[in-house]
Amino acid sequence: MSPMLQGILTIIIGVGGCLAYFYGSNLILDRVIFPPRSDDQGRNIRRATMVRPWLFLLPAILALGLYLVYPVIGSFIRSLYDRSGDSFVGLGNYVDMIGEPGFRTAVFNNFLWILFVPAASTFFGLLVAQLTDRLRWGSIAKSLIFMPMAISFVGASLIWKFVYAGDPDIGVINAIGAYFGAEPVDPLQIPFWNNFFIMIIMVWMQTGFAMVILSAALRGIPEETIEAAIIDGANPFQLFFKIKVPQIAGTIGVVWTTITFLTLKVFDIVYTMTGGNFETDILPSYMMDYMFRDDGRATAVAFVIMLIVTPVMIYNIRQARREL
């Protein structure tokens, strides 16, 4: 079967199956399970109204159970076995992992990423949104800053490799240093600080996202409050930090946690720039090192990543509900 025909059949079967399910389940619910023509007509209508949303959500719930809950449980069980998956070792993989210096380095680097990248991206996004909001050419500046969002992580990493390259004929930083007589240096091989050089790539990409969301939030602030603050004598800094920022605090929190999610999932940038060498390993790249040689250890790392992500996810959901 040709790929085009296979794709057309998949669309027809998928869309047709969904329509058939919703139409059929609705028909059975109204005419068979809770028929409105019986003696308890009012009660049946109320019951059908209560059951209908759950009936429509059933496929999504089953899909989530199959593709989300089951893998989590299966991964945790797999992490309790050895490399071959035959011998039960309990929490042995976790104990060995905690005692390994590479794991501690990856956890430390991950926390550096969580602290620096969302804060810097949100700060610069808010700063750019405020500064370009009143400029004539602000839309052009916003477009240029948002442009890195269209680049993949690997593509952005390759671009920044030309910035960090140790050869002054290629690397921008070393070319500037050579102009002033400095010796060439590879920033990606400087322990600890090389993590921040890699993080800058993520900040460069996510500042545009933060700028777009926060710019919309700033435009949604009522003009009356701003005019009242100006009349009361507020200077630009007071107007920004005491009037505008408190009114968009919820949006700032959502942007912050969204970028935190992306940061916790970053693997491509580190893998492309250093491969986790020179003490730049983070948990996803550390997990990748074990994926094809110790499946038990790799799934244990994956479970640790999930435990770190869960509080951020809960906070993000709560913030989204407050916005509603």
Tab-separated table of C-alpha atoms in Angstrom:
chain	number	residue	atom	x	y	z
A	1	MET	CA	0.000	0.000	0.000
A	2	SER	CA	1.387	3.411	-0.953
A	3	PRO	CA	2.073	5.915	1.859
A	4	MET	CA	-0.430	8.392	0.380
A	5	LEU	CA	-3.219	5.816	0.299
A	6	GLN	CA	-2.295	4.672	3.787
A	7	GLY	CA	-2.475	8.255	5.051
A	8	ILE	CA	-5.887	8.841	3.416
A	9	LEU	CA	-7.266	5.605	4.899
A	10	THR	CA	-5.915	6.541	8.337
A	11	ILE	CA	-7.657	9.931	8.182
A	12	ILE	CA	-10.933	8.403	6.967
A	13	ILE	CA	-10.917	5.626	9.558
A	14	GLY	CA	-9.797	7.937	12.377
A	15	VAL	CA	-12.241	10.764	11.694
A	16	GLY	CA	-15.031	8.394	10.701
A	17	GLY	CA	-14.459	6.270	13.794
A	18	CYS	CA	-14.672	9.318	16.054
A	19	LEU	CA	-17.865	10.533	14.410
A	20	ALA	CA	-19.406	7.066	14.596
A	21	TYR	CA	-18.481	6.726	18.274
A	22	PHE	CA	-19.903	10.100	19.315
A	23	TYR	CA	-23.058	9.713	17.238
A	24	GLY	CA	-23.633	6.087	18.285
A	25	SER	CA	-22.926	6.618	21.991
A	26	ASN	CA	-25.193	9.661	22.044
A	27	LEU	CA	-27.948	7.704	20.304
A	28	ILE	CA	-27.693	4.748	22.697
A	29	LEU	CA	-27.597	7.028	25.729
A	30	ASP	CA	-30.738	8.973	24.713
A	31	ARG	CA	-32.855	6.156	23.266
A	32	VAL	CA	-31.770	2.972	25.052
A	33	ILE	CA	-30.231	3.715	28.447
A	34	PHE	CA	-32.155	6.862	29.427
A	35	PRO	CA	-35.130	7.170	27.041
A	36	PRO	CA	-36.925	10.517	27.544
A	37	ARG	CA	-40.342	9.003	26.739
A	38	SER	CA	-40.535	6.807	29.848
A	39	ASP	CA	-42.393	7.626	33.051
A	40	ASP	CA	-39.221	9.150	34.614
A	41	GLN	CA	-38.642	11.529	31.741
A	42	GLY	CA	-37.188	14.405	33.805
A	43	ARG	CA	-34.918	12.134	35.842
A	44	ASN	CA	-33.647	10.350	32.720
A	45	ILE	CA	-32.803	13.646	31.022
A	46	ARG	CA	-30.837	14.754	34.100
A	47	ARG	CA	-29.003	11.432	34.256
A	48	ALA	CA	-28.172	11.548	30.564
A	49	THR	CA	-26.848	15.097	30.988
A	50	MET	CA	-24.559	13.908	33.802
A	51	VAL	CA	-23.296	10.826	31.947
A	52	ARG	CA	-22.834	12.398	28.490
A	53	PRO	CA	-19.592	14.384	29.241
A	54	TRP	CA	-17.939	11.277	30.719
A	55	LEU	CA	-19.062	9.218	27.746
A	56	PHE	CA	-17.492	11.702	25.342
A	57	LEU	CA	-14.321	11.888	27.454
A	58	LEU	CA	-13.990	8.094	27.645
A	59	PRO	CA	-11.719	7.720	24.553
A	60	ALA	CA	-9.385	10.429	25.840
A	61	ILE	CA	-9.315	8.872	29.320
A	62	LEU	CA	-8.526	5.441	27.874
A	63	ALA	CA	-5.797	6.934	25.661
A	64	LEU	CA	-4.251	8.752	28.621
A	65	GLY	CA	-4.383	5.575	30.659
A	66	LEU	CA	-2.748	3.597	27.880
A	67	TYR	CA	-0.084	6.098	26.827
A	68	LEU	CA	0.578	7.961	30.101
A	69	VAL	CA	-0.374	6.048	33.250
A	70	TYR	CA	0.673	2.604	32.056
A	71	PRO	CA	4.175	3.709	30.900
A	72	VAL	CA	4.781	5.472	34.243
A	73	ILE	CA	3.866	2.374	36.226
A	74	GLY	CA	5.774	0.134	33.821
A	75	SER	CA	8.866	2.360	33.985
A	76	PHE	CA	8.887	2.328	37.783
A	77	ILE	CA	8.591	-1.471	37.848
A	78	ARG	CA	11.359	-1.769	35.256
A	79	SER	CA	13.618	0.487	37.344
A	80	LEU	CA	13.463	-2.083	40.143
A	81	TYR	CA	15.243	-4.691	38.003
A	82	ASP	CA	18.836	-5.108	36.952
A	83	ARG	CA	20.436	-4.405	33.582
A	84	SER	CA	19.098	-7.547	31.938
A	85	GLY	CA	15.627	-7.160	33.455
A	86	ASP	CA	15.731	-10.657	34.986
A	87	SER	CA	16.790	-10.045	38.604
A	88	PHE	CA	14.796	-7.907	41.036
A	89	VAL	CA	17.117	-5.405	42.772
A	90	GLY	CA	14.523	-3.208	44.485
A	91	LEU	CA	15.826	0.311	44.998
A	92	GLY	CA	19.369	-0.774	44.131
A	93	ASN	CA	19.439	1.248	40.915
A	94	TYR	CA	18.425	4.378	42.816
A	95	VAL	CA	21.003	3.804	45.576
A	96	ASP	CA	23.816	3.208	43.072
A	97	MET	CA	22.687	6.194	41.039
A	98	ILE	CA	22.712	8.576	44.024
A	99	GLY	CA	26.201	7.425	44.951
A	100	GLU	CA	27.561	8.127	41.480
A	101	PRO	CA	29.326	11.505	40.967
A	102	GLY	CA	27.997	11.796	37.408
A	103	PHE	CA	24.401	11.674	38.647
A	104	ARG	CA	25.054	14.326	41.293
A	105	THR	CA	26.658	16.549	38.659
A	106	ALA	CA	23.642	16.081	36.357
A	107	VAL	CA	21.205	16.947	39.172
A	108	PHE	CA	23.227	20.040	40.114
A	109	ASN	CA	23.362	21.186	36.491
A	110	ASN	CA	19.628	20.573	36.108
A	111	PHE	CA	18.913	22.834	39.072
A	112	LEU	CA	21.197	25.477	37.545
A	113	TRP	CA	19.136	25.282	34.354
A	114	ILE	CA	15.860	25.497	36.282
A	115	LEU	CA	17.045	28.544	38.234
A	116	PHE	CA	18.726	30.470	35.411
A	117	VAL	CA	16.872	29.784	32.144
A	118	PRO	CA	13.242	30.511	33.176
A	119	ALA	CA	14.295	33.553	35.214
A	120	ALA	CA	16.485	35.035	32.470
A	121	SER	CA	14.002	34.271	29.675
A	122	THR	CA	11.071	35.755	31.584
A	123	PHE	CA	13.087	38.815	32.656
A	124	PHE	CA	14.370	39.618	29.171
A	125	GLY	CA	10.965	38.845	27.631
A	126	LEU	CA	9.260	41.242	30.043
A	127	LEU	CA	11.942	43.871	29.488
A	128	VAL	CA	11.668	43.693	25.704
A	129	ALA	CA	7.858	43.682	25.842
A	130	GLN	CA	7.892	46.866	27.914
A	131	LEU	CA	10.582	48.693	25.931
A	132	THR	CA	9.194	47.925	22.476
A	133	ASP	CA	5.556	48.447	23.351
A	134	ARG	CA	5.598	52.183	22.666
A	135	LEU	CA	8.093	52.269	19.788
A	136	ARG	CA	7.194	52.750	16.147
A	137	TRP	CA	9.563	50.015	15.049
A	138	GLY	CA	8.644	47.844	18.046
A	139	SER	CA	6.907	45.260	15.870
A	140	ILE	CA	10.085	44.813	13.808
A	141	ALA	CA	12.189	44.367	16.962
A	142	LYS	CA	9.677	41.863	18.346
A	143	SER	CA	9.749	39.890	15.103
A	144	LEU	CA	13.539	39.656	15.211
A	145	ILE	CA	13.538	38.571	18.849
A	146	PHE	CA	10.772	36.033	18.240
A	147	MET	CA	12.537	34.565	15.203
A	148	PRO	CA	14.730	32.071	17.160
A	149	MET	CA	11.519	30.340	18.281
A	150	ALA	CA	11.195	29.014	14.711
A	151	ILE	CA	14.585	27.275	14.912
A	152	SER	CA	14.977	23.766	16.280
A	153	PHE	CA	17.170	23.176	19.328
A	154	VAL	CA	19.744	21.386	17.196
A	155	GLY	CA	19.762	24.186	14.610
A	156	ALA	CA	20.203	26.836	17.307
A	157	SER	CA	23.038	24.821	18.859
A	158	LEU	CA	24.849	24.622	15.532
A	159	ILE	CA	24.497	28.398	15.120
A	160	TRP	CA	25.984	29.028	18.557
A	161	LYS	CA	28.820	26.577	17.909
A	162	PHE	CA	30.127	29.165	15.463
A	163	VAL	CA	29.942	31.746	18.253
A	164	TYR	CA	31.810	29.595	20.784
A	165	ALA	CA	34.303	27.920	18.423
A	166	GLY	CA	37.879	27.980	19.739
A	167	ASP	CA	39.325	28.977	16.360
A	168	PRO	CA	39.453	32.800	16.058
A	169	ASP	CA	38.803	32.471	12.320
A	170	ILE	CA	35.407	30.854	13.094
A	171	GLY	CA	34.327	31.680	16.642
A	172	VAL	CA	32.906	35.161	17.181
A	173	ILE	CA	33.991	35.379	20.827
A	174	ASN	CA	37.566	34.337	20.092
A	175	ALA	CA	37.709	36.629	17.061
A	176	ILE	CA	36.843	39.590	19.302
A	177	GLY	CA	39.366	38.388	21.882
A	178	ALA	CA	42.088	37.972	19.247
A	179	TYR	CA	41.476	41.541	18.075
A	180	PHE	CA	42.366	42.745	21.579
A	181	GLY	CA	45.319	40.356	21.851
A	182	ALA	CA	43.714	37.660	24.032
A	183	GLU	CA	44.605	33.979	23.722
A	184	PRO	CA	41.997	31.689	22.107
A	185	VAL	CA	39.869	29.730	24.563
A	186	ASP	CA	37.034	27.235	24.162
A	187	PRO	CA	34.185	28.458	26.407
A	188	LEU	CA	32.542	25.018	26.334
A	189	GLN	CA	35.535	23.446	28.099
A	190	ILE	CA	35.543	25.776	31.112
A	191	PRO	CA	34.014	23.792	34.026
A	192	PHE	CA	30.883	25.241	35.653
A	193	TRP	CA	30.760	28.337	33.427
A	194	ASN	CA	30.309	26.228	30.301
A	195	ASN	CA	26.839	25.342	31.616
A	196	PHE	CA	25.848	29.005	31.452
A	197	PHE	CA	27.247	29.364	27.945
A	198	ILE	CA	24.945	26.508	26.897
A	199	MET	CA	21.993	27.958	28.821
A	200	ILE	CA	22.322	31.211	26.880
A	201	ILE	CA	21.152	29.307	23.788
A	202	MET	CA	17.919	28.317	25.524
A	203	VAL	CA	17.421	31.865	26.842
A	204	TRP	CA	17.978	33.237	23.327
A	205	MET	CA	15.252	30.931	21.999
A	206	GLN	CA	12.661	31.364	24.765
A	207	THR	CA	12.891	35.142	25.248
A	208	GLY	CA	10.685	35.605	22.181
A	209	PHE	CA	8.007	33.324	23.613
A	210	ALA	CA	8.003	35.180	26.948
A	211	MET	CA	7.949	38.527	25.129
A	212	VAL	CA	4.833	37.683	23.064
A	213	ILE	CA	2.796	36.430	26.042
A	214	LEU	CA	3.850	39.212	28.402
A	215	SER	CA	3.373	41.896	25.747
A	216	ALA	CA	-0.239	40.782	25.362
A	217	ALA	CA	-0.651	40.843	29.144
A	218	LEU	CA	0.775	44.372	29.376
A	219	ARG	CA	-1.620	45.572	26.691
A	220	GLY	CA	-4.497	44.121	28.706
A	221	ILE	CA	-3.800	46.342	31.729
A	222	PRO	CA	-6.579	48.945	32.093
A	223	GLU	CA	-5.404	52.404	31.029
A	224	GLU	CA	-7.306	53.947	33.953
A	225	THR	CA	-4.949	52.456	36.537
A	226	ILE	CA	-1.900	53.669	34.613
A	227	GLU	CA	-3.323	57.170	34.196
A	228	ALA	CA	-4.248	57.312	37.885
A	229	ALA	CA	-0.696	56.332	38.874
A	230	ILE	CA	0.791	58.989	36.583
A	231	ILE	CA	-1.518	61.630	38.044
A	232	ASP	CA	-0.418	60.575	41.556
A	233	GLY	CA	3.182	61.255	40.530
A	234	ALA	CA	4.531	57.744	39.892
A	235	ASN	CA	7.789	57.686	37.951
A	236	PRO	CA	8.374	55.129	35.133
A	237	PHE	CA	10.061	52.619	37.467
A	238	GLN	CA	7.274	52.829	40.047
A	239	LEU	CA	4.698	52.601	37.280
A	240	PHE	CA	6.294	49.436	35.945
A	241	PHE	CA	7.177	47.590	39.152
A	242	LYS	CA	4.292	48.679	41.398
A	243	ILE	CA	1.423	49.001	38.921
A	244	LYS	CA	2.042	46.860	35.857
A	245	VAL	CA	3.995	43.873	37.207
A	246	PRO	CA	1.533	43.075	40.060
A	247	GLN	CA	-1.368	43.055	37.584
A	248	ILE	CA	0.319	40.515	35.294
A	249	ALA	CA	1.901	38.400	38.068
A	250	GLY	CA	-0.288	35.419	37.144
A	251	THR	CA	0.821	35.575	33.504
A	252	ILE	CA	4.463	35.866	34.572
A	253	GLY	CA	4.009	32.740	36.687
A	254	VAL	CA	2.509	30.801	33.769
A	255	VAL	CA	5.329	31.880	31.427
A	256	TRP	CA	7.916	30.989	34.067
A	257	THR	CA	6.540	27.490	34.661
A	258	THR	CA	6.048	26.835	30.930
A	259	ILE	CA	9.704	27.624	30.246
A	260	THR	CA	10.630	25.493	33.265
A	261	PHE	CA	8.841	22.558	31.604
A	262	LEU	CA	10.821	23.083	28.416
A	263	THR	CA	14.034	23.392	30.408
A	264	LEU	CA	13.471	20.089	32.181
A	265	LYS	CA	13.003	18.391	28.805
A	266	VAL	CA	16.100	19.877	27.166
A	267	PHE	CA	18.412	17.267	25.726
A	268	ASP	CA	19.208	18.374	22.178
A	269	ILE	CA	21.215	21.466	23.100
A	270	VAL	CA	23.551	19.733	25.557
A	271	TYR	CA	23.963	16.704	23.305
A	272	THR	CA	24.784	18.872	20.277
A	273	MET	CA	27.130	21.279	22.057
A	274	THR	CA	29.178	18.995	24.336
A	275	GLY	CA	27.554	15.555	24.419
A	276	GLY	CA	27.443	15.920	28.213
A	277	ASN	CA	31.247	16.179	28.463
A	278	PHE	CA	33.216	18.756	30.487
A	279	GLU	CA	30.769	18.428	33.415
A	280	THR	CA	27.775	19.671	31.406
A	281	ASP	CA	25.617	16.556	31.845
A	282	ILE	CA	21.968	17.067	32.751
A	283	LEU	CA	19.483	14.344	33.682
A	284	PRO	CA	18.153	13.669	30.141
A	285	SER	CA	21.673	13.361	28.703
A	286	TYR	CA	22.744	11.284	31.703
A	287	MET	CA	19.770	8.984	31.068
A	288	MET	CA	20.767	8.744	27.412
A	289	ASP	CA	24.203	7.427	28.429
A	290	TYR	CA	22.572	4.414	30.077
A	291	MET	CA	19.639	3.890	27.719
A	292	PHE	CA	21.328	1.289	25.499
A	293	ARG	CA	23.520	-0.411	28.107
A	294	ASP	CA	21.539	-0.424	31.362
A	295	ASP	CA	17.794	-0.114	30.894
A	296	GLY	CA	17.093	-0.412	34.634
A	297	ARG	CA	19.313	2.561	35.474
A	298	ALA	CA	17.940	4.603	32.562
A	299	THR	CA	14.317	4.102	33.658
A	300	ALA	CA	15.304	5.019	37.228
A	301	VAL	CA	16.679	8.341	35.924
A	302	ALA	CA	13.493	8.851	33.886
A	303	PHE	CA	11.408	8.336	37.021
A	304	VAL	CA	13.516	10.907	38.908
A	305	ILE	CA	12.904	13.401	36.088
A	306	MET	CA	9.170	12.758	36.358
A	307	LEU	CA	9.264	13.394	40.122
A	308	ILE	CA	11.005	16.739	39.507
A	309	VAL	CA	8.497	17.735	36.810
A	310	THR	CA	5.376	16.822	38.815
A	311	PRO	CA	5.415	19.765	41.328
A	312	VAL	CA	5.967	22.231	38.479
A	313	MET	CA	3.065	20.685	36.569
A	314	ILE	CA	0.741	20.907	39.600
A	315	TYR	CA	1.687	24.556	40.134
A	316	ASN	CA	1.098	25.345	36.464
A	317	ILE	CA	-2.360	23.736	36.535
A	318	ARG	CA	-3.310	25.713	39.645
A	319	GLN	CA	-2.136	28.960	38.081
A	320	ALA	CA	-4.111	28.217	34.906
A	321	ARG	CA	-7.261	27.615	36.977
A	322	ARG	CA	-6.790	30.905	38.804
A	323	GLU	CA	-6.524	32.694	35.463
A	324	LEU	CA	-9.933	31.258	34.570
